[in-house]
Coordinates of C-alpha atoms and ligand atoms in Angstrom, one line a residue:
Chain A
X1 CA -16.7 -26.9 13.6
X2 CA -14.5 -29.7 12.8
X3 CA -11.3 -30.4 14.5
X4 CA -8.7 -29.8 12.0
X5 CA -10.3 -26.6 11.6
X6 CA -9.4 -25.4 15.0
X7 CA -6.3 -23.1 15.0
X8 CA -3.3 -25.1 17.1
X9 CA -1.8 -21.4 17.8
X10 CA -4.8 -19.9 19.3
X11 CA -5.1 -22.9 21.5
X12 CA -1.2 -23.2 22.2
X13 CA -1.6 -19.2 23.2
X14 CA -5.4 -19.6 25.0
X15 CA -4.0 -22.3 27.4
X16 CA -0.7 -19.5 27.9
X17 CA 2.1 -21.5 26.6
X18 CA 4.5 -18.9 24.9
X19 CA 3.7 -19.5 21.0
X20 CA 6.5 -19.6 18.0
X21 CA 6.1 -18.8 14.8
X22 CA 8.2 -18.7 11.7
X23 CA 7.7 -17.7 8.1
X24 CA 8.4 -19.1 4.7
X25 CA 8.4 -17.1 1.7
X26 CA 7.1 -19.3 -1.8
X27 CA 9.3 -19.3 -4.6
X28 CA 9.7 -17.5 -7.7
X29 CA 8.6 -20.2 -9.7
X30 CA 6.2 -23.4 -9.7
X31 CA 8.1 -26.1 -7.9
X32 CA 6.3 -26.8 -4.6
X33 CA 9.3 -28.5 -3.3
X34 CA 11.0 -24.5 -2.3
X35 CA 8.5 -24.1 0.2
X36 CA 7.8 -27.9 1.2
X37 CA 11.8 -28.3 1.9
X38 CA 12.2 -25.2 4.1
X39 CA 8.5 -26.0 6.4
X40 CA 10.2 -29.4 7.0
X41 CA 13.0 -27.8 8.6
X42 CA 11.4 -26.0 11.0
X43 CA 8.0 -28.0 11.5
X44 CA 9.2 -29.7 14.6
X45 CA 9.8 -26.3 16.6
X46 CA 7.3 -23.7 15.5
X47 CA 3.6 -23.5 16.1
X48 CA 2.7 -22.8 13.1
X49 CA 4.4 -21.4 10.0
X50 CA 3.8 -18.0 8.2
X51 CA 3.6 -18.3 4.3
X52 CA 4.0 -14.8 3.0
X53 CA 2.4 -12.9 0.3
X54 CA 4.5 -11.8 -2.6
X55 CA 6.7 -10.0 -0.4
X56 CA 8.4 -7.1 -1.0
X57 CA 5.9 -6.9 -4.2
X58 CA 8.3 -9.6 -6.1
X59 CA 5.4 -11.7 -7.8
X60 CA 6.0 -15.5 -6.2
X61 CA 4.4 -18.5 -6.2
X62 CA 0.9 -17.7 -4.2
X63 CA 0.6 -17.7 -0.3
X64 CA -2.9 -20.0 -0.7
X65 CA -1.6 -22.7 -2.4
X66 CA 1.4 -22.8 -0.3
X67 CA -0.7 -23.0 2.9
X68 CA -2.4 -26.0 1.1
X69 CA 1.1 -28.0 0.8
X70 CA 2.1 -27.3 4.0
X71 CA -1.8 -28.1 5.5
X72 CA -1.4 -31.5 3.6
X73 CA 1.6 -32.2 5.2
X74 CA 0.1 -31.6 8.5
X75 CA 2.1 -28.3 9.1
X76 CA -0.2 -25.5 10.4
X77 CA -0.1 -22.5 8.0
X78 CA -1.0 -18.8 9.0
X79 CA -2.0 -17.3 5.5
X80 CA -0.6 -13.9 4.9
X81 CA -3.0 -12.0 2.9
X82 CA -2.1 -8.3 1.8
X83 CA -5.2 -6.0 0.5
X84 CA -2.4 -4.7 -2.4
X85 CA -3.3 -7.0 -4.6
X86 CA -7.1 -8.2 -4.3
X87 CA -10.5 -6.0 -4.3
X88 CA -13.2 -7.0 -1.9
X89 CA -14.1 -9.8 -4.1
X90 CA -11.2 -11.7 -4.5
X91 CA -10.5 -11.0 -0.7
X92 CA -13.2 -13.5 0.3
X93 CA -13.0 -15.6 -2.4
X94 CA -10.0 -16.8 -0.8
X95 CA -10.6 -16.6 2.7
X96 CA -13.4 -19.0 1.3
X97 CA -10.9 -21.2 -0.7
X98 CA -8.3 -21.1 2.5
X99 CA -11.2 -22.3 4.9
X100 CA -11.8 -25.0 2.7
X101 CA -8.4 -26.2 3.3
X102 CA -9.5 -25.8 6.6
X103 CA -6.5 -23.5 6.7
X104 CA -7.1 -22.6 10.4
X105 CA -5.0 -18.8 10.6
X106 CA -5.0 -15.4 8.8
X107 CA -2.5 -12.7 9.0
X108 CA -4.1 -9.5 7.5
X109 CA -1.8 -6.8 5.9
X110 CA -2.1 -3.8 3.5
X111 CA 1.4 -5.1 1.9
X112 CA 4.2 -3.2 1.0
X113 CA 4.0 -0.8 -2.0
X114 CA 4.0 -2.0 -5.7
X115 CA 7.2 0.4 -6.4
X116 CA 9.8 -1.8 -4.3
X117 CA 9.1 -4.9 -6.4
X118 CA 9.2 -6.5 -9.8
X119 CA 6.0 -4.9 -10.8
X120 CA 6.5 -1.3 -10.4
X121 CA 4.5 -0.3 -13.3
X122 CA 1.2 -2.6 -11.9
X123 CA -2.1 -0.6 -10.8
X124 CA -3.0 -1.5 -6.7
X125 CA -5.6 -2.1 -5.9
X126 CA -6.1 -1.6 -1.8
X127 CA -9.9 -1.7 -2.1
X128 CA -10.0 -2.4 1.7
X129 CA -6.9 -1.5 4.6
X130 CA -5.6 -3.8 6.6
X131 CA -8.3 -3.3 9.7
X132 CA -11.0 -3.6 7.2
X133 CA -9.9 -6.8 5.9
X134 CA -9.7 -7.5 9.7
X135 CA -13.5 -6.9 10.0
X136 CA -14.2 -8.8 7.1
X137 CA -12.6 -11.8 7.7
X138 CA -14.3 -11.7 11.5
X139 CA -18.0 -10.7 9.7
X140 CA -17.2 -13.7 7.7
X141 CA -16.5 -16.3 10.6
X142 CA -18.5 -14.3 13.3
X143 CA -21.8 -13.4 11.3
X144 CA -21.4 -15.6 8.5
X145 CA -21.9 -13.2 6.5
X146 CA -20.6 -11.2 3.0
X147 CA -19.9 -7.9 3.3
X148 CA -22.4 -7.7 0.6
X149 CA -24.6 -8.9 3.1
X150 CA -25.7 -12.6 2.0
X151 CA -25.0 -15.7 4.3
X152 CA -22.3 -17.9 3.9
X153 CA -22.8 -21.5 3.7
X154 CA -19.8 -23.1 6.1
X155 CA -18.1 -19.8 7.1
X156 CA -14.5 -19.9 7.5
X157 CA -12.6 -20.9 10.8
X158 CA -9.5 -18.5 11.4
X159 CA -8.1 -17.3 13.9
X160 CA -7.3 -13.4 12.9
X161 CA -3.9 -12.2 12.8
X162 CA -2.5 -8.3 12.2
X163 CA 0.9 -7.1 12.3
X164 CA 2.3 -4.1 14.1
X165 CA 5.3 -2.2 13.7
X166 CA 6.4 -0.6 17.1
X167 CA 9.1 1.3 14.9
X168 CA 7.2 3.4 12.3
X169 CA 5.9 6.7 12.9
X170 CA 4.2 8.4 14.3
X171 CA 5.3 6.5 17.9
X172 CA 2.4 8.3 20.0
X173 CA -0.1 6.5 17.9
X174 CA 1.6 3.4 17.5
X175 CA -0.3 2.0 20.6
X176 CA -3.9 3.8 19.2
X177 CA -3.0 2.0 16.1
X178 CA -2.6 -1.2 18.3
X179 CA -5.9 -0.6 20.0
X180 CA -8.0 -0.1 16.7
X181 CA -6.8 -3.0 15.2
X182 CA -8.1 -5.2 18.2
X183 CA -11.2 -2.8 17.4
X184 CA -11.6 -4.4 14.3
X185 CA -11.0 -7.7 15.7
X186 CA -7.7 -8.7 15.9
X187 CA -7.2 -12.0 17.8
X188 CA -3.4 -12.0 17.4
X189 CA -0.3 -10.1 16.6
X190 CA 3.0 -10.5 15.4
X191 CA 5.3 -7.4 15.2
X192 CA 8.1 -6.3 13.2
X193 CA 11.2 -7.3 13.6
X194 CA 12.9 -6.2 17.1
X195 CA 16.4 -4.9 17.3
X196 CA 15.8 -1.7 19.5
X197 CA 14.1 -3.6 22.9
X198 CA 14.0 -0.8 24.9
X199 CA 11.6 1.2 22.6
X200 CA 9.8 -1.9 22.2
X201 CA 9.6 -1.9 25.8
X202 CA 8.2 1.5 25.9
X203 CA 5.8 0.7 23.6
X204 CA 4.8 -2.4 25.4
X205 CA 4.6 -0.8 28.2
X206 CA 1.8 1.8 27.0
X207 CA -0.3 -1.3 25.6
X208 CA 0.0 -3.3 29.2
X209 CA -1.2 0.4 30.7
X210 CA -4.1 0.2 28.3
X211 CA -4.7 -3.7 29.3
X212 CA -4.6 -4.5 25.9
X213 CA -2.3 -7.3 26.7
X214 CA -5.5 -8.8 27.5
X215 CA -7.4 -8.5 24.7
X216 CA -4.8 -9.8 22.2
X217 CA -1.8 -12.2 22.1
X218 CA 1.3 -10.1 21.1
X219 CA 3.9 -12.2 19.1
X220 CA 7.2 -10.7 19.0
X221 CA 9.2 -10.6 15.8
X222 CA 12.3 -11.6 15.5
X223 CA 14.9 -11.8 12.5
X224 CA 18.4 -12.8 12.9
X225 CA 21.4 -11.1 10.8
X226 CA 23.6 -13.3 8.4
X227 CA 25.7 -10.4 8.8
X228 CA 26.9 -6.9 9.2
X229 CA 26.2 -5.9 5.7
X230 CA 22.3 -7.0 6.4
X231 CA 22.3 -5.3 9.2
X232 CA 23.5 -2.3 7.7
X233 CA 20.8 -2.9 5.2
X234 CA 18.0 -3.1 7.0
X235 CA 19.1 0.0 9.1
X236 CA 19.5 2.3 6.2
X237 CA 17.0 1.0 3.4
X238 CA 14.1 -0.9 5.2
X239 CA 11.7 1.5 5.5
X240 CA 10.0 1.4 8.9
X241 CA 12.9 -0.5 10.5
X242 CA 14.3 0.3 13.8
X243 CA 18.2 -1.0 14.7
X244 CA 20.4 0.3 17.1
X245 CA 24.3 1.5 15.9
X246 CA 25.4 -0.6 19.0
X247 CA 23.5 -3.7 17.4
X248 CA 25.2 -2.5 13.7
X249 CA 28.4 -1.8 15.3
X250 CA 28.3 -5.4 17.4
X251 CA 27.9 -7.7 14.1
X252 CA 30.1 -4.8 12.4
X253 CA 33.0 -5.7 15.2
X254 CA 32.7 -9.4 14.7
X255 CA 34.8 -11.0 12.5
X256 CA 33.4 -12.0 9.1
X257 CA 33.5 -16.0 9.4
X258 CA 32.0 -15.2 13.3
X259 CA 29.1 -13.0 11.8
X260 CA 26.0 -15.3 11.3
X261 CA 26.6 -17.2 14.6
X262 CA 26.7 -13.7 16.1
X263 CA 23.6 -12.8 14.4
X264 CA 21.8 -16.3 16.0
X265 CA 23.4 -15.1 19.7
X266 CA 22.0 -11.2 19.3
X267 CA 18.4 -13.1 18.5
X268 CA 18.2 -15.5 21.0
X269 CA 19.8 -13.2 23.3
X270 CA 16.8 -11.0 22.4
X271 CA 14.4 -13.5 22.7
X272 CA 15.4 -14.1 26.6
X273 CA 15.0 -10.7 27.2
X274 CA 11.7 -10.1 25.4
X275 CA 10.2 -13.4 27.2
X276 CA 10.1 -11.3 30.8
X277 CA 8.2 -8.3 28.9
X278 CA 4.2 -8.6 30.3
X279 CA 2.7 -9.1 27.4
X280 CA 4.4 -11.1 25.0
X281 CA 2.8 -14.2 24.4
X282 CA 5.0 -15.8 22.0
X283 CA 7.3 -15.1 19.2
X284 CA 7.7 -14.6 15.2
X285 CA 11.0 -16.0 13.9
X286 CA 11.4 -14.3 10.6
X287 CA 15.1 -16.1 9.7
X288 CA 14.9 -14.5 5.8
X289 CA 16.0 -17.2 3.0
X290 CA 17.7 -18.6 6.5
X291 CA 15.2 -21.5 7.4
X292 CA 17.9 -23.7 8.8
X293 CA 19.0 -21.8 11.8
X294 CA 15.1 -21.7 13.4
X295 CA 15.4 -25.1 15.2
X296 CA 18.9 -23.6 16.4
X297 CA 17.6 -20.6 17.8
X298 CA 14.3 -22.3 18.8
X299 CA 16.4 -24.7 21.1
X300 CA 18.7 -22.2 22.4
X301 CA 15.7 -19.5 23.3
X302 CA 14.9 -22.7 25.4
X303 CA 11.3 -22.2 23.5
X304 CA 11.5 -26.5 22.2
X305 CA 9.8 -28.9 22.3
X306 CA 7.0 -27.0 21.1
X307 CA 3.8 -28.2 23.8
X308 CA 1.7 -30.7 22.0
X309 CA -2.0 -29.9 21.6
X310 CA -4.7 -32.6 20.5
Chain B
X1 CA -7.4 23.0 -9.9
X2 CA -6.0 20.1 -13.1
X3 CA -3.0 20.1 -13.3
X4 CA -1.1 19.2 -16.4
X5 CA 2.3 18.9 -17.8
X6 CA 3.7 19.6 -21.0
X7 CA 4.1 16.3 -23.3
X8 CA 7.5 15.8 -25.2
X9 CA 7.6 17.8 -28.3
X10 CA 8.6 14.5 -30.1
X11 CA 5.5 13.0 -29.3
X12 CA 3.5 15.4 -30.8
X13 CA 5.8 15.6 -34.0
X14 CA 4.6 11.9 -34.4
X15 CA 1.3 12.7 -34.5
X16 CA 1.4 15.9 -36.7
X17 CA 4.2 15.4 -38.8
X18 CA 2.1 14.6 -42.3
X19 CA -0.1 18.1 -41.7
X20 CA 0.3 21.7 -43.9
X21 CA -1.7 23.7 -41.3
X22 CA -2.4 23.1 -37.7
X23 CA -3.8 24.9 -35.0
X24 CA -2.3 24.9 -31.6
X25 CA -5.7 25.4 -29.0
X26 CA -4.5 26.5 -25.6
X27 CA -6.7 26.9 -22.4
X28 CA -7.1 30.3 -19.9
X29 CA -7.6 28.0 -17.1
X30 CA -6.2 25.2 -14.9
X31 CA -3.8 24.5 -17.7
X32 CA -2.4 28.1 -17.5
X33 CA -2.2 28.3 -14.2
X34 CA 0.0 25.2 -13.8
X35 CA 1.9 26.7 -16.9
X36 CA 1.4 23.7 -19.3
X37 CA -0.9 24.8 -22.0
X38 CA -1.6 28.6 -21.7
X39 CA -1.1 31.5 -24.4
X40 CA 2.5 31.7 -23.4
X41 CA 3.2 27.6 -23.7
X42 CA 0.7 27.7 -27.2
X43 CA 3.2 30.2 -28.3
X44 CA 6.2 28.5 -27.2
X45 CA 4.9 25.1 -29.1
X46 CA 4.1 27.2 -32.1
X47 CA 7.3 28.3 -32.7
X48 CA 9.1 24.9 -31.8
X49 CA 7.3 23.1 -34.1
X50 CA 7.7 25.8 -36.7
X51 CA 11.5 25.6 -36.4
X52 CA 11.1 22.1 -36.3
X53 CA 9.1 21.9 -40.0
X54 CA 11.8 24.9 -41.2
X55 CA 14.9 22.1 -40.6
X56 CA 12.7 19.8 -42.4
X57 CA 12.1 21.9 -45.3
X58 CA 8.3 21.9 -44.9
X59 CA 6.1 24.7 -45.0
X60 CA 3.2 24.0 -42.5
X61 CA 1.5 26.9 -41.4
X62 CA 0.6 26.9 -37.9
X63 CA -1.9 29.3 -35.7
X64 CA -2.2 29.8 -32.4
X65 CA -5.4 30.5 -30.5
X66 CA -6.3 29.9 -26.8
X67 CA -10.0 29.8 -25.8
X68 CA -11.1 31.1 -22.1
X69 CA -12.1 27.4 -21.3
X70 CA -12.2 24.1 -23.6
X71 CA -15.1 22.4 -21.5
X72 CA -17.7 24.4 -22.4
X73 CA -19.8 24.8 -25.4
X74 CA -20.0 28.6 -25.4
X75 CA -16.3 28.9 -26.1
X76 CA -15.0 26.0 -27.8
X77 CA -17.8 27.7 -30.6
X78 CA -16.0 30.3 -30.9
X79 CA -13.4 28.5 -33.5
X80 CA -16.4 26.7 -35.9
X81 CA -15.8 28.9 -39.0
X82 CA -11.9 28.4 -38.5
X83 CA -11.5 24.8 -37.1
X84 CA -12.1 22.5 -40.4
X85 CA -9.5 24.8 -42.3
X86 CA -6.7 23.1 -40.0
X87 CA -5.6 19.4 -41.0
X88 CA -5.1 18.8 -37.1
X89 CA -6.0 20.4 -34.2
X90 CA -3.6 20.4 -30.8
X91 CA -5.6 20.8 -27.8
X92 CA -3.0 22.0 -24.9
X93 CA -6.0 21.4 -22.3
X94 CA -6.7 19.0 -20.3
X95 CA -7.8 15.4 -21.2
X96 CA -11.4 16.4 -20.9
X97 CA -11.0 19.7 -23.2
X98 CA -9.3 17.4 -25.5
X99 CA -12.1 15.2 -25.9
X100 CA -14.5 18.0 -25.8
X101 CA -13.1 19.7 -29.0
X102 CA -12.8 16.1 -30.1
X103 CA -16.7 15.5 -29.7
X104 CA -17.7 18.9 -31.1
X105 CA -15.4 19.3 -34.0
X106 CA -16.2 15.1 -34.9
X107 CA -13.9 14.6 -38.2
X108 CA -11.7 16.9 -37.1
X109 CA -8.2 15.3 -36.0
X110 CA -7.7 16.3 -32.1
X111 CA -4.0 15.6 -30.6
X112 CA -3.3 16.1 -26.5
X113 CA -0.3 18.1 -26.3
X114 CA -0.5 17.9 -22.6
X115 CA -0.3 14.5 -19.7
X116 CA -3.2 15.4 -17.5
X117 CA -1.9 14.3 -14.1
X118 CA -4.0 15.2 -11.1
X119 CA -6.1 17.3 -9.4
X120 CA -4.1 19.3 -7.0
X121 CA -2.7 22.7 -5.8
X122 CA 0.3 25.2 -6.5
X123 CA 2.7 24.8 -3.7
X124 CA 4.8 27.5 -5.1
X125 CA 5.6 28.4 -8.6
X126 CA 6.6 25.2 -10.2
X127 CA 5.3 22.8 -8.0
X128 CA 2.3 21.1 -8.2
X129 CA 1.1 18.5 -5.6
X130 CA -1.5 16.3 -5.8
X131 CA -4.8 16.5 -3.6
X132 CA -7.6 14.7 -4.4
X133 CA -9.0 11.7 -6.6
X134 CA -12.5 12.6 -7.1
X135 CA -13.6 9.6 -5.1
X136 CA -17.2 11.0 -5.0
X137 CA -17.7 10.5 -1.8
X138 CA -15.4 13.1 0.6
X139 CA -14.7 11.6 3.7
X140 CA -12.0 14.7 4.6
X141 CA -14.1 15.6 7.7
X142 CA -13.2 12.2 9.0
X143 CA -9.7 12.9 8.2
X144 CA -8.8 16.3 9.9
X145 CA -9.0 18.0 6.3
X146 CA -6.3 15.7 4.7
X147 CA -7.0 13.0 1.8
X148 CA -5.6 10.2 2.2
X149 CA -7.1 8.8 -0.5
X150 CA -5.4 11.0 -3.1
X151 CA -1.8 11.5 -0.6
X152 CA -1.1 8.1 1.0
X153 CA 0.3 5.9 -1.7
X154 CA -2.1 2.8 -0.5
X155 CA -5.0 4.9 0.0
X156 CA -5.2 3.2 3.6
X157 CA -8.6 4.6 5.2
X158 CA -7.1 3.6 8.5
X159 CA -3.6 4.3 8.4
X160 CA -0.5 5.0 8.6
X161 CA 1.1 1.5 7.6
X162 CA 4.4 0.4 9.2
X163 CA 6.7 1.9 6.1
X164 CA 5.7 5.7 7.6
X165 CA 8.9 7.1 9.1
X166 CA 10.0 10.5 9.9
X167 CA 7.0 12.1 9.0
X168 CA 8.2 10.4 5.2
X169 CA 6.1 7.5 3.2
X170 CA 7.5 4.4 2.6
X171 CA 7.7 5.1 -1.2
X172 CA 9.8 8.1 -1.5
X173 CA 11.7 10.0 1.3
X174 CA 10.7 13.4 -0.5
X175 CA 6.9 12.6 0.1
X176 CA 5.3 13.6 3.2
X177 CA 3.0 10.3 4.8
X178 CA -0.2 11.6 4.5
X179 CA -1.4 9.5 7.8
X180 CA 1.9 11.7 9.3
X181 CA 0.0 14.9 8.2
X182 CA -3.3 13.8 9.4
X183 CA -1.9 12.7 12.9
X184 CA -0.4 16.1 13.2
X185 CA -3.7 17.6 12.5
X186 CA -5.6 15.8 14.6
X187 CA -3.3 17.0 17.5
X188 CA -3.7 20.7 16.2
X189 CA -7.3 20.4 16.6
X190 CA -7.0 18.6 20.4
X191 CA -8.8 15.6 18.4
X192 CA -6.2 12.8 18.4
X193 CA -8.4 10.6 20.3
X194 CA -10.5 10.6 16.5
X195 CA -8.1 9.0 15.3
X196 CA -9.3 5.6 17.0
X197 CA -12.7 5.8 15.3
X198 CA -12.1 3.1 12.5
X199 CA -12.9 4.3 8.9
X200 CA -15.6 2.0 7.4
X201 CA -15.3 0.3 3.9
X202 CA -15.9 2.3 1.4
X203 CA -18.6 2.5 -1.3
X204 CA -16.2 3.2 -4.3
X205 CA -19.2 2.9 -6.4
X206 CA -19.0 6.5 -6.8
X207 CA -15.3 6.4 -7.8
X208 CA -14.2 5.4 -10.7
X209 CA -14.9 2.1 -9.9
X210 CA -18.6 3.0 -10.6
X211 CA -18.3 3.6 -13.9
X212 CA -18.3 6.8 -15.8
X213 CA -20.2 9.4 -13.6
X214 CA -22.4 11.9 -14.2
X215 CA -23.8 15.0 -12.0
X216 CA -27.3 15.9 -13.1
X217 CA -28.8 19.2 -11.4
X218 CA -32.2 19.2 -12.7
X219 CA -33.5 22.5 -10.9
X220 CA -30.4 24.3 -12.5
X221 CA -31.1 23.1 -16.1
X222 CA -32.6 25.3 -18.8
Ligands
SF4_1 S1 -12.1 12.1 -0.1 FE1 -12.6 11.9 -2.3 S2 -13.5 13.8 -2.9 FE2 -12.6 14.1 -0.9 S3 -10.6 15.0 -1.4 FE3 -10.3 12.8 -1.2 S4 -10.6 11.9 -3.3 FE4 -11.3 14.0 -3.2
SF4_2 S1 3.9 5.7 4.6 FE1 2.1 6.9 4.9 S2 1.5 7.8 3.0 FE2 3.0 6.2 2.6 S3 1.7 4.3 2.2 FE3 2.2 4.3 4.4 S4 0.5 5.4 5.4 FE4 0.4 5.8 3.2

């Protein structure tokens, strides 16, 4: 295995430095410059940087070929790849095509559903779930092998990635769900936003009691409000998302003009909180269309500089 | 059972506008049990499109018969002498009655006066939900009884995804997460620790995916 095709964020996390990531989301169009523009902000205080996969189902320029700018830019990419969209075929295909960039990480998802995008009248196609995309992508690197069986020449390098979402229901399987995704192989995860810590807590809590806090590094998310009316938002219409009235009614009291730095203060806030929790390893800075205020809330967490790995 | 709903009348006007004498074909089973293409809904059709031709000034004569099944051979026989003296036929069965009478009756013009929409159950009167996809392959003993092939909107085999909340899926607050339902079920049957056994990939070869399928039973063939 070559060098540049050795994840920097499993080794940052392996040698038990707290990680950071962020995200970037490609634009709805063909210029590279979007996504090129908003990974140079932030490139100096993340880990590596998230490139999402037509979220939301709004069709966007694709996550692979943004990886690739930001890999030839020398900005690690974590490639978010949803199983919405792509049958068992195309799934590998691309892992293939990412590992030749020697794109080094790979967040696995199912994806949200068609019906919240641009393309509600689309077929999905969810040939595989997220866990089995999971096993593929670890039969692929670990076996070297198709999951029709044959071998494959130079198998990809990447480190394996799920998400989890502490919030959604049922909660008493929400740490089983945890445990069968480092079943099928997980290495790493990065969690839904966090606005309600204590449950968060609880939940961590059951996974430490399991001692699966040592079998996978736990990245927690984080997503700062531009202000009350977002958080309102994602209260009521995000499905699966978990805030607090105090946390509404705090950015709800502030005055307008005072909103978005009280936004940056409830995350960073939550990051020092969240950085005493056994078993977070790092975080996920998910600052939507919001790229600019990372480095702030990066220095303020007290999370920069970022350690250097060779 | 299929279950079926009634298409627009408009759409089948389209269609049938240019005929003098139709024939409306209902269907004594799944179709009249989900009350979209029975004797009672051939009769209602009837007379709508006869009012219909009446405001147009056409005379179009228009009978009514409903056969105890459309996919079988035995009964869709029963209308041969009858069925070339109609300038279209409306089938209110399901799609594959439809394209039964379609294949028997071959110059004959066949319309669907039904959407075929799933297989599925009666709730209560007037609701139908959904149940299964014909996958081929049923994996419901893997899944306390509960498809989530058919009833979680992503068909995750290893569910629930992080949209499932209050027992609700992500995509509609009136539709119960079937992950929710299998959870529940799992507990019901002191098997929640199941729930950990990860779901292989599936062979959809015998899906649709596959192709169009076929079930040959030679030892019950005459
Ligand atoms: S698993 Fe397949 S055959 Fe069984 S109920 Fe679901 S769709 Fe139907
Ligand atoms: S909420 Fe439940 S039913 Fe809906 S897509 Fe997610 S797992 Fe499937």
């Amino acid at each position: 295995m070559t060098d540049t095709a050795r994840s920097r964020l499993q080794r940052i996390l392996s040698e038990g430095h707290l990680a950071v990531t962020s995200e970037c989301g490609p634009p709805r169009g063909s210029d590279p410059e979007a996504i090129k523009t908003k990974a140079e902000i932030i490139k100096d205080y993340v880990d590596a940087v998230n490139i999402t996969d037509n979220q939301t189902s709004v069709t966007r320029l694709c996550s692979l070929a943004s990886c690739i700018h930001l890999k030839l830019m020398g900005i690690e990419p974590v490639l978010q790849m949803v199983t919405r969209d792509r049958n068992r075929i195309a799934i590998q295909s691309d892992i293939l095509g990412a590992a030749s960039f020697d794109i080094p990480n790979i967040l696995c998802l199912s994806g949200d559903h068609q019906s919240f995008g641009d393309s509600a009248q689309g077929q999905n196609v969810h040939d595989l779930d997220s866990m089995q995309l999971i096993q593929t992508v670890r039969l692929m690197r670990d076996e070297g092998k198709f999951l029709g069986g044959a071998e494959v020449k130079r198998p990809p390098n990447m480190f394996v990635g799920a998400a989890a979402n502490p919030f959604a229901d049922p909660f008493e399987i929400r740490v089983p769900r945890l445990a069968k995704k480092i079943a099928a192989g997980a290495e790493f995860i990065q969690t839904q936003c966090i606005y309600n810590l204590d449950k968060f807590e609880a939940w961590m809590k059951g996974v430490c009691d399991r001692g699966l806090d040592e079998k996978v590094h736990i990245l927690a998310g984080v997503t700062p409000f531009k202000s009350a009316g977002m958080a309102k938002f994602m209260k009521n219409r995000v499905p699966g998302m978990d805030v607090p009235d105090e946390v509404v009614k705090r950015m709800a009291d502030t005055p307008k003009e005072k909103q978005a730095e009280e936004g940056i203060n409830i995350c960073v806030e939550s990051i020092e909180r969240l950085k005493s929790v056994k078993g977070v390893h790092g975080f996920h800075i998910m600052a939507i269309e919001w790229e600019q205020k990372v480095p702030e809330i990066v220095e303020r967490a007290g999370l920069s500089p970022r350690p250097k790995i060779d | 059972m299929i279950v079926a709903e009634k298409k627009p009348i408009e759409e089948i006007i389209e269609q049938v506008e240019d005929c003098e004498k139709l024939l409306i074909l209902g269907c004594n089973e799944c179709v009249t049990v989900c009350e979209a293409g029975g004797k009672k809904e051939v009769g209602v059709l009837a007379s709508a499109l006869r009012m219909y031709f009446l405001n147009q000034g056409k005379e179009v004569r228009i009978d009514e018969v409903t056969l105890e099944r459309q996919c079988d051979h035995e009964y869709l026989e029963e209308i041969r002498e009858v069925a070339d003296q109609y300038d279209a036929i409306v089938s209110l069965a399901c799609g594959v009655g439809v394209q039964f009478v379609a294949e028997k009756y071959h110059s004959q013009r066949v319309y669907p006066g039904v959407n075929t929409c799933f297989l599925g159950a009666t709730e209560q009167r007037g609701l139908w939900t959904e149940r299964c996809q014909a996958c081929g392959t049923c994996i419901l003993a893997y899944t306390a009884g509960i498809c989530p092939i058919s009833r979680c909107a992503k068909r995750l085999l290893n569910g629930p995804c992080g949209g499932s909340s209050n027992g609700k899926c992500e995509i509609n607050p009136e539709l119960d997460c079937a992950w929710q339902l299998i959870i529940d079920r799992l507990k019901a049957l002191g098997r929640l620790e199941d729930y950990e056994k990860l779901l292989e990939i599936k062979d959809w070869s015998t899906d649709r995916a596959g192709g169009p399928r076929k079930v040959i039973r030679e030892d019950v063939q005459i």
